[in-house]
XYZ file of C-alpha atoms in Angstrom:
223
model
C -9.806 9.235 18.379
C -6.467 11.061 17.899
C -4.844 8.010 17.916
C -7.038 6.523 15.547
C -6.317 9.556 13.236
C -2.663 9.531 13.196
C -2.784 6.140 11.847
C -5.026 6.760 9.101
C -2.708 9.304 7.926
C 0.689 7.485 8.374
C -0.164 3.613 7.881
C 1.703 3.374 5.095
C 4.767 5.423 6.513
C 4.527 2.973 9.602
C 4.150 0.184 7.086
C 7.323 1.076 5.719
C 9.052 0.919 9.115
C 7.871 -2.381 9.387
C 9.082 -3.603 6.337
C 12.646 -2.633 7.449
C 11.933 -4.448 10.557
C 11.111 -7.674 8.615
C 13.860 -7.441 6.646
C 16.046 -7.416 9.260
C 14.086 -10.489 11.007
C 14.214 -12.396 7.725
C 17.965 -11.553 6.888
C 19.324 -12.108 10.464
C 17.610 -15.660 10.995
C 18.163 -17.975 7.946
C 17.149 -21.111 9.632
C 14.369 -19.969 12.048
C 11.300 -20.326 10.083
C 10.073 -22.685 7.550
C 10.587 -22.167 3.694
C 6.882 -21.884 3.019
C 6.843 -19.186 6.176
C 9.890 -17.382 5.068
C 7.846 -16.829 1.364
C 5.186 -15.339 2.719
C 6.709 -13.240 5.138
C 8.111 -12.253 1.697
C 5.134 -11.878 0.046
C 4.121 -9.512 2.960
C 6.945 -7.262 2.591
C 6.049 -7.033 -1.147
C 2.844 -5.433 -0.144
C 4.497 -3.190 2.345
C 6.786 -1.574 -0.186
C 4.098 -1.424 -2.808
C 1.877 0.538 0.004
C 4.912 2.912 0.309
C 5.632 3.476 -3.372
C 1.790 4.343 -3.404
C 1.248 6.405 -0.937
C 4.459 8.052 0.720
C 7.217 8.026 -2.158
C 6.509 8.740 -4.571
C 2.745 8.766 -3.514
C -0.232 10.078 -5.412
C -2.236 6.722 -5.243
C -5.502 7.759 -3.632
C -5.868 10.760 -6.374
C -4.734 8.547 -9.394
C -7.148 5.752 -8.227
C -10.290 8.251 -7.512
C -9.604 9.607 -10.765
C -8.585 6.666 -13.196
C -10.568 3.619 -11.531
C -13.800 5.866 -10.522
C -13.675 8.365 -13.079
C -14.074 11.398 -10.267
C -13.060 14.781 -11.341
C -13.386 16.945 -8.507
C -12.752 15.462 -5.532
C -9.879 13.115 -6.352
C -8.345 13.522 -2.777
C -11.606 12.581 -0.655
C -13.840 10.562 -3.101
C -14.507 7.739 -3.053
C -11.221 6.636 -1.675
C -10.734 8.557 1.629
C -7.853 8.107 4.193
C -10.784 5.553 6.094
C -11.523 3.074 3.453
C -7.622 3.211 2.415
C -6.812 2.084 6.192
C -9.699 -0.597 6.059
C -8.318 -1.849 3.052
C -4.684 -2.030 3.273
C -4.367 -2.757 6.963
C -7.213 -4.372 8.735
C -8.240 -6.575 5.998
C -5.057 -7.017 3.529
C -2.440 -7.341 6.639
C -5.106 -9.749 8.253
C -5.221 -12.011 5.101
C -1.493 -11.864 4.815
C -0.498 -12.378 8.607
C -2.915 -15.003 8.650
C -1.062 -16.835 5.714
C 2.460 -16.288 7.744
C 1.101 -18.011 10.443
C -0.729 -20.558 8.802
C 1.761 -20.923 5.962
C 0.815 -24.739 5.773
C -2.436 -24.226 4.244
C -0.444 -23.853 0.864
C -4.103 -23.022 -0.659
C -4.330 -19.936 1.307
C -0.804 -18.955 0.254
C -1.625 -19.554 -3.054
C -4.620 -17.134 -2.835
C -2.265 -14.424 -1.594
C 0.269 -15.338 -4.305
C -2.731 -14.606 -6.643
C -3.703 -11.682 -4.749
C -0.037 -10.103 -5.095
C 0.589 -10.521 -8.528
C -3.149 -8.855 -9.220
C -1.426 -6.033 -8.730
C 0.457 -5.645 -11.774
C -2.906 -5.830 -13.929
C -4.445 -3.444 -11.682
C -1.418 -0.881 -12.336
C -0.568 -1.435 -15.877
C -3.617 -2.977 -17.207
C -5.988 -0.255 -15.669
C -4.936 2.759 -14.251
C -1.934 3.419 -16.592
C -4.451 2.645 -19.915
C -7.166 4.757 -18.086
C -4.343 7.822 -17.360
C -2.705 7.235 -20.922
C 0.606 7.343 -18.998
C 3.459 5.225 -18.522
C 3.618 5.290 -14.882
C 1.136 5.269 -11.725
C 1.710 5.136 -8.154
C 2.860 1.450 -7.312
C 3.332 0.445 -10.735
C 6.754 -0.109 -10.257
C 7.293 -2.237 -7.496
C 4.138 -4.183 -8.854
C 6.196 -5.474 -11.775
C 9.589 -5.600 -9.989
C 8.619 -7.215 -6.829
C 5.498 -8.096 -6.515
C 5.026 -10.009 -10.057
C 8.825 -12.217 -9.246
C 7.550 -13.077 -5.540
C 4.259 -14.435 -6.244
C 5.763 -16.363 -9.401
C 8.843 -17.569 -7.161
C 6.187 -18.699 -4.700
C 4.013 -20.599 -7.184
C 6.857 -22.269 -8.796
C 8.541 -22.934 -5.302
C 4.523 -24.967 -4.163
C 4.943 -26.421 -7.581
C 8.163 -28.221 -7.457
C 8.530 -29.153 -3.893
C 4.470 -29.884 -2.676
C 2.425 -32.451 -4.595
C -0.706 -30.240 -3.972
C -4.337 -31.122 -5.632
C -5.467 -29.421 -8.629
C -7.908 -27.106 -7.235
C -5.631 -25.841 -5.029
C -4.545 -23.994 -8.268
C -7.875 -22.662 -9.736
C -9.820 -22.904 -6.323
C -8.101 -19.502 -5.056
C -8.387 -17.993 -8.501
C -11.822 -18.948 -9.055
C -12.291 -17.228 -5.160
C -10.260 -14.167 -5.999
C -13.099 -11.965 -7.637
C -15.466 -12.519 -4.771
C -13.035 -11.570 -2.367
C -11.156 -8.781 -4.081
C -14.836 -7.350 -4.169
C -15.449 -7.927 -0.282
C -11.693 -6.431 0.634
C -11.604 -3.413 -1.747
C -14.499 -2.412 -3.587
C -17.145 -2.658 -0.986
C -15.123 -0.941 1.832
C -14.558 2.019 -0.704
C -18.615 2.128 -1.494
C -19.414 1.690 2.037
C -16.857 5.070 3.273
C -17.410 6.844 0.272
C -18.839 10.370 0.769
C -18.197 13.663 -0.233
C -18.328 15.295 2.657
C -15.967 12.801 4.668
C -13.584 14.322 7.171
C -11.137 11.606 6.061
C -9.913 13.290 3.306
C -6.429 12.457 1.710
C -3.306 15.242 2.541
C -3.313 17.819 -0.399
C 0.290 16.840 -1.884
C -1.562 13.215 -2.588
C -3.515 15.053 -5.247
C -0.528 17.480 -6.063
C 1.635 14.672 -6.433
C -0.190 12.610 -8.708
C -1.037 16.227 -10.447
C 3.096 16.878 -10.979
C 3.985 12.563 -11.783
C 0.750 12.316 -14.200
C 2.220 15.644 -16.163
C 5.421 14.361 -16.474
C 4.247 10.860 -17.080
C 2.375 12.253 -20.250
C 4.798 14.588 -21.784
C 7.232 11.929 -21.529
C 4.566 9.611 -23.743
C 4.196 12.251 -25.500
C 7.701 12.621 -26.361
C 8.488 9.293 -27.241
C-alpha cells in the first residue's frame, strides 16, 4: 500500500526519469528499431515530457484542471481530480495505450489514433484551460504546443507519405476519439471523485497554480 501511495504521488517524476532513459535509447540505437516504432516511442516521450510539465515542473495542473474544467472553487487540490484518478488516467490507461502502440507499431490505425490523442492536448490546454482561466499559460500548454503538436503532425505526415493506408485509417480513429477519451479520462475521474478522498494532491500543486495563474493573469492585463 505504501508503494502504491508513493507511486500515486511521484509517478510523474518517475515518468521524467523514463523520458531520459528513452532519450538515451533512441539516440544510441538509431538502426535498432523500425521508423514507425521509433516515432511511436517519440510520441510516448512527448507524453512523458508533457506530464512532467503538468505535475512536476512547473506543476499545478491538478488545481488548474479542477478549477477551470470542472468549476471547483473549494477543494481544487482533491476534487474531482485526485492523485488516484490522475494515476489511473495518466499511467494505467495512457501508458498502456502508448506502449501497446510501440509494440504494435505496424497497426498504423492505432498509431494514427495515438497521434490524434497527442495533438488533442493543444486544444484542451489552449482552447479550454487558457480560455477558462483567462490566462496565457496553463500547466502543460507549452509542451503540448511545441512538442506534442509537431510530433503528432510529423507522425501523420510520415504515414501519409510512406504508406498507402485505407481512408478509414484516418477518419476511423477520429470518430472513435471522443468515445475513447470519455472512457480513458472522464470516466475514471468521475468514478474516483470524492471530497473525502485520502488521495488529495500535495498542497504545493494548488499553491503553484495560484502563483502561475496570478502571474499569467497579470501579464495579460499589462499587455
